[in-house]
């Protein structure tokens, strides 16, 4: 499935934030 770059970057940012919050 193709996702927009905005969705990709938003998901990546959420992953980084989640990792930082741990």
Coordinates of N, CA and C in Angstrom, one line a residue:
X1 N 0.9 -1.2 0.0 CA 0.0 0.0 0.0 C 0.9 1.2 0.0
X2 N 0.5 2.2 -0.8 CA 1.3 3.5 -0.9 C 0.8 4.5 0.1
X3 N 1.7 5.1 0.8 CA 1.3 6.1 1.8 C 2.0 7.4 1.4
X4 N 1.4 8.5 1.7 CA 2.0 9.8 1.4 C 3.2 10.1 2.2
X5 N 4.1 10.9 1.7 CA 5.3 11.3 2.5 C 4.9 11.9 3.8
X6 N 3.9 12.7 3.8 CA 3.4 13.4 5.1 C 3.1 12.3 6.1
X7 N 2.3 11.3 5.7 CA 2.0 10.2 6.6 C 3.2 9.5 7.1
X8 N 4.1 9.2 6.2 CA 5.3 8.5 6.5 C 6.1 9.3 7.5
X9 N 6.3 10.6 7.3 CA 7.1 11.4 8.2 C 6.4 11.6 9.6
X10 N 5.1 11.7 9.5 CA 4.4 11.8 10.8 C 4.5 10.5 11.6
X11 N 4.4 9.4 10.9 CA 4.6 8.1 11.6 C 6.0 8.0 12.2
X12 N 7.0 8.4 11.4 CA 8.4 8.3 11.8 C 8.6 9.2 13.0
X13 N 8.0 10.4 13.0 CA 8.2 11.3 14.1 C 7.6 10.7 15.4
X14 N 6.4 10.1 15.2 CA 5.7 9.5 16.4 C 6.6 8.3 16.9
X15 N 7.2 7.6 16.1 CA 8.1 6.5 16.5 C 9.3 7.0 17.3
X16 N 9.9 8.1 16.8 CA 11.0 8.7 17.5 C 10.6 9.3 18.8
X17 N 9.4 9.9 18.9 CA 8.9 10.5 20.1 C 8.6 9.4 21.1
X18 N 8.0 8.3 20.6 CA 7.7 7.2 21.5 C 9.0 6.6 22.1
X19 N 10.0 6.4 21.3 CA 11.3 5.8 21.7 C 12.0 6.8 22.7
X20 N 11.8 8.1 22.5 CA 12.4 9.1 23.4 C 11.7 9.1 24.7
X21 N 10.4 8.9 24.7 CA 9.6 8.9 25.9 C 9.9 7.8 26.9
X22 N 10.3 6.6 26.3 CA 10.6 5.4 27.1 C 11.6 5.7 28.2

